[in-house]
XYZ file of C-alpha atoms in Angstrom:
700
model
C 109.199 273.154 98.298
C 108.031 276.755 98.321
C 108.200 279.801 96.144
C 111.477 281.694 96.307
C 113.701 283.316 93.746
C 117.259 283.296 92.526
C 120.570 284.240 94.087
C 122.659 287.380 94.428
C 126.285 288.013 95.248
C 129.032 290.534 94.845
C 132.786 290.567 94.793
C 135.126 291.918 97.425
C 137.873 294.153 96.102
C 138.973 297.447 97.585
C 138.788 300.647 95.599
C 142.477 301.131 96.328
C 143.302 297.913 94.486
C 140.945 298.831 91.659
C 142.647 302.190 91.286
C 146.063 300.553 91.346
C 145.294 298.532 88.235
C 143.687 301.446 86.425
C 139.996 300.595 86.750
C 137.249 303.071 86.076
C 133.529 303.130 86.888
C 131.585 304.037 83.754
C 128.182 305.715 83.788
C 126.411 302.350 83.769
C 128.138 301.406 87.022
C 130.220 298.486 85.729
C 133.848 298.423 86.817
C 136.269 297.886 83.934
C 140.008 297.279 84.123
C 142.619 299.139 82.157
C 142.557 296.578 79.343
C 138.766 296.731 79.059
C 137.869 293.489 80.886
C 135.244 293.584 83.673
C 136.493 293.594 87.247
C 134.950 292.919 90.622
C 134.155 295.632 93.160
C 133.081 295.446 96.796
C 129.362 294.836 96.362
C 129.374 291.921 98.787
C 130.305 293.991 101.818
C 128.003 296.771 100.611
C 125.060 294.391 100.974
C 125.862 294.260 104.675
C 126.377 297.988 105.098
C 124.210 299.787 102.521
C 121.359 297.585 101.244
C 117.893 298.147 102.744
C 114.443 296.687 102.134
C 110.970 298.202 101.793
C 107.645 296.561 102.608
C 104.078 297.673 103.146
C 102.316 300.981 102.399
C 99.585 302.944 104.172
C 98.164 306.216 102.867
C 96.995 308.999 105.179
C 93.287 309.962 105.093
C 94.095 313.197 103.228
C 96.266 311.312 100.728
C 99.321 313.490 101.369
C 101.530 311.140 103.420
C 102.672 307.550 102.970
C 103.717 305.261 105.802
C 106.070 302.435 104.878
C 108.426 299.951 106.485
C 112.121 300.401 105.687
C 114.464 297.641 106.798
C 117.796 298.658 108.300
C 120.965 297.478 106.624
C 122.353 294.201 107.903
C 125.153 296.065 109.661
C 122.534 298.093 111.549
C 120.516 295.031 112.551
C 118.276 294.338 109.552
C 115.122 295.335 111.464
C 112.140 297.115 109.860
C 111.097 300.546 111.097
C 108.331 302.906 110.032
C 109.120 305.881 107.823
C 106.942 308.807 106.732
C 107.132 309.820 103.069
C 105.781 313.055 101.626
C 106.029 314.942 98.324
C 108.880 317.482 98.223
C 110.086 316.460 101.686
C 112.849 314.197 102.901
C 111.779 310.829 104.312
C 111.513 310.749 108.111
C 112.007 307.751 110.381
C 109.172 307.525 112.928
C 109.962 304.430 115.005
C 113.076 302.925 116.570
C 113.830 299.810 118.584
C 116.531 298.403 120.810
C 119.259 296.210 119.323
C 117.864 293.270 121.303
C 114.554 293.445 119.412
C 114.727 291.253 116.297
C 111.269 292.149 115.066
C 111.363 295.908 114.616
C 108.044 297.621 113.854
C 105.642 296.207 111.280
C 102.061 296.496 109.957
C 102.011 300.278 110.070
C 98.700 302.062 109.426
C 97.334 305.567 109.847
C 94.478 305.988 112.276
C 91.189 306.768 110.489
C 91.427 310.449 111.513
C 95.107 310.719 110.556
C 96.208 311.850 114.028
C 98.351 308.803 114.806
C 100.006 305.766 113.319
C 99.482 302.238 114.596
C 101.994 299.399 114.380
C 102.905 296.015 115.858
C 106.162 295.501 117.731
C 107.705 292.884 120.007
C 108.462 294.376 123.405
C 109.193 292.655 126.732
C 108.582 289.230 125.296
C 105.161 289.943 123.718
C 103.910 291.336 120.425
C 101.632 294.291 121.095
C 99.788 296.986 119.173
C 101.174 300.510 119.553
C 99.741 303.950 118.780
C 102.133 306.831 118.040
C 100.584 310.338 118.019
C 101.874 312.301 115.028
C 101.626 315.516 117.041
C 104.430 314.296 119.325
C 104.905 312.056 122.328
C 105.771 308.472 123.070
C 103.941 305.463 121.599
C 101.060 304.063 123.660
C 100.807 300.301 124.039
C 97.574 298.340 123.829
C 97.631 295.156 125.891
C 94.916 292.561 126.076
C 94.582 289.472 128.264
C 92.028 286.836 129.195
C 91.770 285.375 132.705
C 90.945 281.775 133.652
C 87.229 282.599 133.703
C 87.392 283.974 130.160
C 87.097 287.634 131.171
C 88.906 290.031 128.853
C 91.047 292.888 130.158
C 92.570 295.549 127.913
C 94.024 299.031 128.243
C 96.346 301.628 126.796
C 99.461 302.410 128.837
C 99.607 301.493 132.528
C 101.334 298.454 133.973
C 102.046 295.483 131.778
C 99.321 292.852 131.930
C 100.515 289.462 133.121
C 99.772 286.897 130.423
C 99.092 289.444 127.679
C 98.065 287.943 124.344
C 100.431 288.206 121.391
C 98.951 290.488 118.726
C 99.078 289.074 115.198
C 97.117 291.675 113.210
C 94.438 294.356 113.186
C 92.014 296.183 110.869
C 90.017 299.384 111.370
C 86.436 299.581 110.194
C 86.103 302.099 107.321
C 84.247 304.562 109.568
C 86.937 304.292 112.264
C 84.456 303.282 114.959
C 85.830 299.784 115.512
C 89.248 298.231 115.687
C 89.294 294.502 114.951
C 92.319 292.811 116.504
C 93.426 289.193 116.520
C 95.865 287.835 119.067
C 97.188 284.478 120.238
C 97.184 282.944 123.697
C 100.471 283.252 125.615
C 102.148 280.371 127.359
C 100.247 279.568 130.515
C 101.881 279.855 133.929
C 101.689 276.066 134.299
C 103.557 275.528 131.015
C 106.249 278.030 132.052
C 106.736 276.155 135.340
C 107.005 272.840 133.476
C 109.583 274.237 131.054
C 111.598 275.728 133.883
C 112.052 272.253 135.362
C 112.629 270.839 131.859
C 109.382 268.904 131.924
C 108.829 270.037 128.348
C 107.580 267.088 126.328
C 104.881 268.052 123.856
C 102.323 266.524 121.515
C 103.234 267.264 117.904
C 100.580 269.073 115.877
C 98.460 270.037 118.876
C 98.792 273.799 119.325
C 97.316 275.217 122.519
C 97.934 278.811 121.409
C 94.620 279.668 119.798
C 94.152 282.992 117.973
C 91.212 285.041 119.248
C 89.333 287.868 117.540
C 88.315 291.010 119.432
C 86.485 294.232 118.623
C 88.008 297.194 120.419
C 86.950 300.786 120.981
C 90.109 302.648 119.832
C 89.613 305.465 122.363
C 88.834 303.526 125.544
C 90.514 300.201 124.636
C 87.401 298.350 125.840
C 87.538 294.959 124.129
C 84.763 292.526 123.245
C 85.427 288.889 122.479
C 84.109 287.731 119.073
C 83.149 284.120 119.744
C 83.082 281.973 116.620
C 83.961 278.330 116.060
C 87.270 277.406 114.467
C 90.743 278.920 114.225
C 90.795 282.529 113.032
C 92.193 282.986 109.516
C 91.155 286.339 107.987
C 88.782 289.281 108.294
C 87.258 291.872 105.971
C 84.996 294.857 106.666
C 82.004 295.851 104.553
C 82.064 299.222 102.787
C 79.698 300.787 105.334
C 81.260 299.177 108.455
C 77.947 297.412 109.177
C 79.286 293.868 108.702
C 82.418 291.776 108.928
C 83.284 288.619 107.027
C 85.447 286.370 109.193
C 87.103 283.202 107.893
C 88.209 280.329 110.098
C 90.326 277.356 108.995
C 91.440 274.857 111.643
C 94.185 272.833 109.965
C 94.681 273.986 106.393
C 97.979 272.461 105.385
C 97.721 268.874 106.567
C 94.198 268.063 105.412
C 93.686 270.756 102.784
C 91.617 273.951 102.948
C 88.700 273.724 105.352
C 87.469 277.313 105.561
C 84.253 278.473 107.141
C 82.972 282.012 106.525
C 80.974 283.916 109.124
C 78.992 287.129 108.826
C 79.493 289.050 112.078
C 77.435 292.046 113.224
C 79.881 294.446 114.945
C 77.163 295.849 117.214
C 75.780 292.596 118.597
C 78.702 290.260 117.681
C 76.133 287.806 116.392
C 77.706 285.402 113.876
C 75.909 283.707 110.963
C 77.580 281.133 108.769
C 77.614 281.847 105.018
C 77.623 278.871 102.660
C 80.809 279.355 100.631
C 83.325 276.741 99.371
C 85.760 275.273 101.884
C 88.585 276.499 99.629
C 87.500 280.152 99.754
C 90.075 282.875 100.424
C 89.498 286.410 101.726
C 85.812 286.933 100.871
C 84.591 290.519 100.797
C 81.231 292.266 100.554
C 80.645 294.354 97.465
C 78.940 297.741 98.076
C 75.354 297.264 99.219
C 76.217 293.923 100.895
C 74.099 291.972 98.423
C 77.032 290.296 96.660
C 80.313 288.734 97.799
C 83.563 288.546 95.837
C 86.134 285.936 96.779
C 89.142 284.000 95.530
C 88.954 280.231 95.159
C 91.128 277.484 93.687
C 91.297 277.626 89.890
C 88.550 275.617 88.212
C 91.122 274.396 85.704
C 93.481 271.800 87.201
C 96.441 273.694 88.673
C 98.533 273.938 91.876
C 96.911 275.300 95.021
C 98.362 278.785 94.524
C 96.301 279.292 91.369
C 93.123 281.291 92.048
C 90.089 282.449 90.121
C 87.875 285.295 91.295
C 84.194 284.570 91.895
C 81.113 286.655 92.642
C 77.996 285.302 94.324
C 74.836 286.718 95.825
C 74.846 286.768 99.632
C 71.473 285.021 99.610
C 72.941 282.075 97.701
C 72.827 280.816 94.149
C 75.472 279.740 91.657
C 78.764 281.653 91.887
C 80.093 283.269 88.726
C 83.736 282.671 87.793
C 85.056 285.974 86.472
C 88.492 284.783 85.406
C 88.619 281.170 84.200
C 91.301 280.788 81.519
C 92.863 284.159 82.329
C 96.366 284.681 80.871
C 98.101 285.751 84.045
C 98.122 285.197 87.792
C 95.394 286.771 89.894
C 95.592 287.789 93.513
C 93.054 287.948 96.327
C 94.599 291.310 97.266
C 92.291 293.875 95.660
C 90.557 297.173 96.439
C 86.788 297.452 95.909
C 85.536 300.630 94.247
C 82.182 302.267 95.141
C 80.630 300.894 91.919
C 81.713 297.349 92.813
C 84.645 297.069 90.370
C 88.035 295.883 91.627
C 91.442 297.557 91.418
C 94.416 295.208 91.662
C 97.837 294.426 90.281
C 97.997 291.358 88.043
C 101.128 289.330 87.352
C 101.127 288.740 83.610
C 104.231 287.153 82.094
C 107.239 289.129 83.376
C 105.253 292.248 84.238
C 102.900 293.173 87.093
C 100.334 295.662 85.877
C 97.559 297.639 87.576
C 94.120 296.773 86.267
C 90.425 297.405 86.818
C 88.125 294.371 86.749
C 84.358 294.432 86.415
C 82.574 292.206 88.933
C 79.613 292.063 86.521
C 81.407 290.818 83.408
C 84.990 289.987 84.453
C 86.304 292.429 81.817
C 89.807 293.688 82.573
C 90.949 297.213 81.749
C 94.711 297.630 81.938
C 95.933 300.873 83.523
C 99.049 302.824 82.639
C 102.225 302.468 84.691
C 105.659 304.012 84.248
C 107.504 300.804 85.145
C 107.010 297.127 84.248
C 106.378 296.185 87.888
C 103.710 297.681 90.114
C 103.723 295.895 93.454
C 101.723 297.144 96.412
C 98.789 299.387 95.434
C 96.690 300.958 98.200
C 94.153 303.798 98.532
C 93.096 306.111 101.314
C 89.627 305.533 102.763
C 87.867 307.954 100.405
C 89.900 306.686 97.409
C 90.971 310.220 96.518
C 94.625 309.148 96.373
C 96.606 305.962 95.791
C 100.124 304.882 96.745
C 102.138 302.190 95.003
C 105.541 300.606 94.757
C 107.166 300.351 91.338
C 110.306 298.767 89.946
C 112.035 297.994 86.688
C 115.256 296.315 85.583
C 117.211 299.558 86.067
C 115.085 301.018 88.894
C 115.268 299.685 92.463
C 111.908 299.695 94.232
C 110.356 303.168 94.396
C 107.214 304.669 95.961
C 104.807 306.981 94.154
C 101.390 308.560 94.711
C 98.686 309.244 92.140
C 95.134 310.650 92.287
C 93.840 307.539 90.522
C 95.247 304.191 89.353
C 96.736 304.684 85.908
C 97.052 308.454 86.437
C 100.229 310.509 86.485
C 102.319 309.344 89.440
C 104.476 311.528 91.671
C 107.577 309.754 93.012
C 108.395 310.210 96.699
C 111.861 310.382 98.187
C 112.830 307.228 100.100
C 116.074 306.103 101.752
C 118.372 304.525 99.171
C 117.696 300.765 99.005
C 120.967 300.026 97.183
C 124.094 302.172 96.723
C 123.600 304.787 94.010
C 126.683 303.638 92.098
C 125.473 300.063 91.697
C 125.110 299.028 88.037
C 121.700 299.121 86.388
C 121.857 296.720 83.477
C 118.847 296.642 81.159
C 117.043 293.349 80.570
C 116.287 291.838 77.190
C 113.113 289.740 77.106
C 113.714 286.614 75.004
C 111.572 283.624 73.975
C 111.994 280.093 72.663
C 109.837 277.072 71.942
C 110.006 273.714 73.655
C 107.580 270.803 73.505
C 104.574 272.876 72.545
C 105.107 275.828 74.883
C 106.639 279.279 74.511
C 109.196 279.925 77.247
C 109.992 283.495 78.248
C 113.151 284.700 79.960
C 115.093 287.823 80.859
C 118.661 287.980 79.549
C 121.189 290.411 80.990
C 124.463 291.006 79.155
C 127.637 292.754 80.327
C 129.500 295.024 77.964
C 131.218 292.688 75.512
C 134.274 293.542 73.434
C 134.022 292.493 69.761
C 134.923 288.836 69.298
C 134.612 288.084 73.043
C 132.355 285.421 74.535
C 131.362 285.778 78.168
C 130.371 283.232 80.819
C 126.667 282.500 81.317
C 124.935 282.030 84.688
C 121.488 280.420 84.449
C 119.347 281.310 87.488
C 116.250 279.226 88.345
C 113.436 280.609 90.505
C 111.722 278.826 93.383
C 108.273 277.386 93.560
C 107.943 275.611 91.192
C 105.000 278.035 90.963
C 107.192 281.128 91.177
C 108.414 283.434 88.467
C 111.040 285.986 87.541
C 109.742 289.511 86.953
C 111.258 292.368 84.984
C 112.319 294.247 88.109
C 115.553 295.411 89.700
C 117.338 292.360 90.999
C 120.398 292.589 93.250
C 121.481 289.139 92.112
C 121.525 290.100 88.457
C 123.403 293.346 88.947
C 126.072 291.646 91.051
C 126.543 288.806 88.595
C 126.769 291.117 85.586
C 129.269 293.281 87.476
C 131.526 290.220 87.411
C 131.392 290.265 83.612
C 128.934 287.360 83.368
C 125.687 287.145 81.431
C 122.568 286.051 83.344
C 119.556 284.129 82.029
C 116.381 283.986 84.148
C 113.823 281.670 82.485
C 110.193 281.277 83.472
C 110.009 277.570 82.689
C 106.766 275.585 82.564
C 105.153 275.532 85.982
C 105.860 279.256 86.490
C 103.061 281.552 87.541
C 101.871 284.511 85.479
C 101.080 282.606 82.267
C 97.688 281.105 83.070
C 96.534 277.859 84.667
C 97.509 275.595 81.746
C 101.139 276.746 81.758
C 101.232 276.624 85.569
C 100.031 273.007 85.492
C 102.340 271.863 82.680
C 104.836 270.249 85.082
C 102.336 268.108 86.986
C 103.933 264.765 87.872
C 106.934 265.820 85.755
C 109.285 267.767 88.033
C 112.757 267.706 86.531
C 111.353 266.534 83.190
C 110.098 268.939 80.528
C 110.927 271.921 82.774
C 114.567 270.776 82.771
C 114.411 270.518 78.975
C 112.923 274.029 78.838
C 116.154 275.242 80.439
C 118.517 273.346 78.184
C 116.614 274.296 75.016
C 116.843 277.925 76.096
C 120.568 277.645 76.780
C 121.117 276.333 73.261
C 119.011 279.153 71.794
C 120.971 281.797 73.701
C 124.325 280.304 72.660
C 123.282 280.639 69.017
C 122.068 284.210 69.310
C 124.445 285.895 71.773
C 128.222 286.030 72.441
C 128.184 283.461 75.259
C 130.905 280.942 76.064
C 129.527 277.364 75.977
C 132.560 276.174 77.952
C 131.930 278.561 80.859
C 128.382 278.104 82.080
C 126.959 277.758 85.605
C 123.504 277.166 87.065
C 122.264 278.500 90.394
C 118.933 278.356 92.233
C 117.203 278.465 95.602
C 114.280 276.373 96.900
C 112.787 274.796 93.765
C 115.694 276.415 91.936
C 117.965 274.423 94.248
C 115.917 271.309 93.527
C 116.300 271.915 89.787
C 120.045 272.259 90.350
C 119.884 268.747 91.821
C 118.124 267.456 88.705
C 120.618 269.205 86.427
C 123.736 267.752 88.062
C 122.421 264.218 87.491
C 121.378 264.808 83.872
C 124.114 266.844 82.175
C 127.768 267.800 82.539
C 127.530 270.924 80.361
C 127.855 273.299 83.333
C 131.171 274.075 85.038
C 129.545 274.852 88.401
C 126.175 274.349 90.066
C 124.878 276.105 93.213
C 121.891 274.614 95.058
C 120.281 276.587 97.885
C 117.820 274.825 100.229
C 116.871 272.079 97.745
C 114.441 269.193 97.795
C 116.541 266.128 97.042
C 114.399 263.201 98.189
C 110.640 263.732 97.801
C 109.912 260.920 100.273
C 111.882 262.299 103.210
C 110.965 265.897 102.304
C 107.253 265.076 102.395
C 107.618 263.409 105.775
C 109.682 266.092 107.486
C 108.770 269.474 105.980
C 106.355 271.868 107.649
C 103.269 271.227 105.520
C 102.669 269.092 102.437
C 99.434 270.337 100.870
C 101.280 272.383 98.230
C 103.466 269.453 97.144
C 100.610 266.970 97.028
C 99.157 268.344 93.792
C 102.353 267.618 91.847
C 102.752 263.909 92.554
C 100.228 262.822 95.176
C 100.979 261.031 98.435
C 104.404 259.388 98.129
C 103.451 256.044 99.656
C 100.782 255.647 96.974
C 102.902 256.782 94.003
C 106.322 255.323 94.709
C 107.721 255.198 91.160
C 106.548 258.699 90.233
C 107.868 260.256 93.409
C 111.290 258.593 93.085
C 111.566 259.679 89.443
C 110.976 263.277 90.562
C 113.627 263.129 93.301
C 117.069 264.506 92.299
C 118.578 261.797 94.502
C 117.513 259.206 91.917
C 120.118 260.453 89.402
C 122.744 261.799 91.826
C 125.011 258.858 91.006
C 125.554 260.331 87.519
C 126.892 263.642 88.864
C 130.271 264.979 87.735
C 129.899 268.765 87.979
C 131.215 270.551 91.116
C 128.179 271.158 93.328
C 127.802 273.710 96.156
C 124.961 273.321 98.691
C 123.831 276.265 100.858
C 121.449 275.590 103.735
C 119.907 277.197 106.829
C 120.010 274.876 109.823
C 116.511 275.897 111.037
C 114.775 275.523 107.661
C 111.455 273.693 108.084
C 110.317 274.294 104.492
C 113.204 272.368 102.912
C 114.925 270.869 105.951
C 118.665 270.484 106.460
C 118.330 266.724 105.957
C 117.749 267.310 102.237
C 121.122 268.957 101.738
C 122.772 266.334 103.938
C 121.332 263.549 101.764
C 122.693 265.169 98.596
C 126.087 265.887 100.159
C 126.389 262.262 101.252
C 125.223 260.865 97.901
C 127.700 262.972 95.939
C 130.539 262.256 98.377
C 129.997 258.530 98.123
C 129.658 258.741 94.325
C 132.968 260.545 94.015
C 131.478 263.810 92.730
C 132.944 267.159 93.901
C 130.663 268.706 96.539
C 130.679 271.213 99.409
C 127.965 272.129 101.908
C 127.780 275.374 103.901
C 125.280 275.475 106.793
C 124.055 278.664 108.489
C 122.895 278.405 112.126
C 119.703 280.132 113.324
C 118.430 280.607 109.761
C 115.210 279.331 108.238
C 114.150 279.155 104.594
C 113.491 282.866 104.261
C 116.615 284.020 106.053
C 119.080 281.997 103.997
C 117.065 282.793 100.871
C 117.372 286.498 101.608
C 121.130 286.186 102.042
C 121.278 284.180 98.819
C 119.492 287.064 97.101
C 121.663 289.757 98.727
C 118.896 291.305 100.805
C 119.237 292.929 104.220
C 119.143 290.392 107.047
C 119.526 290.195 110.809
C 122.671 288.063 110.584
C 125.512 290.511 109.886
C 127.994 288.003 108.487
C 126.060 285.033 107.134
C 125.221 286.757 103.865
C 128.771 287.957 103.362
C 130.055 284.446 103.964
C 127.454 282.782 101.723
C 128.168 285.083 98.797
C 131.940 284.807 99.350
C 131.719 281.048 98.986
C 129.301 281.123 96.075
C 131.023 283.733 93.966
C 134.469 282.440 94.767
C 133.319 279.029 93.530
C 131.897 280.465 90.302
C 135.022 282.511 89.583
C 137.267 279.518 90.156
C 135.123 277.288 87.938
C 135.111 279.815 85.086
C 138.879 280.203 85.470
C 139.316 276.450 85.011
C 140.837 275.785 88.442
C 141.191 272.054 89.204
C 139.292 272.309 92.523
C 136.869 275.240 92.196
C 135.117 274.267 95.440
C 138.274 274.821 97.507
C 137.295 278.385 98.406
C 133.748 277.295 99.284
C 135.079 274.744 101.778
C 137.093 277.349 103.689
C 135.284 278.676 106.728
C 137.689 281.620 106.925
C 138.721 283.390 103.704
């Protein structure tokens, strides 16, 4: 199981038909029929043709330009490209790629002098680093290779290097003198020959493609090999560019974290090991290089994703935990100020807020923000300007710049991420009590005529250590456009409420967290005009797993949608790509048989009566296809109504993105998934005898 969030879908109905029955589109964007009842409109196809994504920010040295990645619509290929944003100017697309390139351009950064932008792109079978001069001209390509004797060759432009390494990431030193780059070995010529003759057996878990770290002169492309033991994991520069902290971790997921931290001199490339915990994440020098700040696993018992922030002297001594017991979820993604304080965004309940944290005392100072969600927050090198992404329940993701965190922000024009006419329904934050904990949720209501009760869709996030935030959510807007209310609860085990709340579902998956949901449903039915006879539950990843628990424990819902679920903890543990995350919840299955079976939805599948729709990517290695097949078979043989839709070429993230109505690189999978899901929900709410009939049809 892994963190993911809910589902999104829209209806397909032409404007001509809407006009024929007298519909109108009010100011809030909801389509209403002539008699006042909500109607569908063609949001599903608009996801394919008009929805974009945004990821990553880089701020120019002068603080006047922002570089970001904008993902094409699905109809245009769903690939990310780099765009330049500037105050009082229209956004400008900088990079393009051929339709055969699935990767697009990612990891965009300004050069330290602001004369060019750097990015990673997949060209001619290899990921390479590119440099695009902002004054005009074509991008230059940096290629790097290592021969059989270990000699390193690298250059800008020129002929392609045979056996070039695949670039995975890069980081400039603050002074711009060095470019650190990490890249993986390509397939050797011998392996290519073997595969060509189909002599392609392999040893599972033994990866020959090691990632190497290099220091490069950006002007000449001369590369030096940084030779340290272990598999490269992360890198951070010191404030003055005089040191690097490099982390290696050979086999994190199978045996648990096993990090080693090295102090590397960029002039001599000499490496000295620093004695830090094996569970350390992204250590960084504080100014003066006498202290180190790092993230480590929470000292209070909690899942592996829970981190505290620590400070320790470089020379050694006892580390100081700055954040134990903090009411929120901390990140190891922070910016260090010249005085040693940290600037970061902190997930606290349903908000994500910018904050300043003292590395001396751990005191947190909350900073002002115009919206409930501040996502990415980055500074230019001199920290004279900051760029950030923001969002709220009625505001799709936006980009703004400010002279300082918490200061007045100036929004920048970006390409529209969703159609302007899409509805923007305000959230209502609600709470209830269950078994000693306060549960928080966002409730979204359509316009309701007096005396009318509307259907309720309960959406469960992934994780379990995920959360719903008070941001703009395509899923919610599409569901409410159908005339349905939506409830998004952050049940126990959600992140953002401190370690104790995060750990409250240990060895109890499908137990008290399930009762958190049902207690909340009852509370909402008492307080809002919701129809208890027309309720559905949907979820993806752990949300899909919870859907599996729900169908075996209650028949109060008319329809249940389960995307990429865990159904059998035994077979999931043995076949998924990595188990360290799951291990905290119930231990190793062969040692805890009864507990693991109790926390498998398959154990109660024989009780199921509610129509159940499974949605699954065939290439999912996080929650493999076998999980959905097990549930489909169990429900079939128990006589419960079930349908399973499988999407070729898609992994966990791809199907999850289509579930959530995001841009993707599969032009029709998302349309088909949402057609099946929303058709099923409509039919169930209408009381049709076989609501899954539409979901079983491969062609509408």
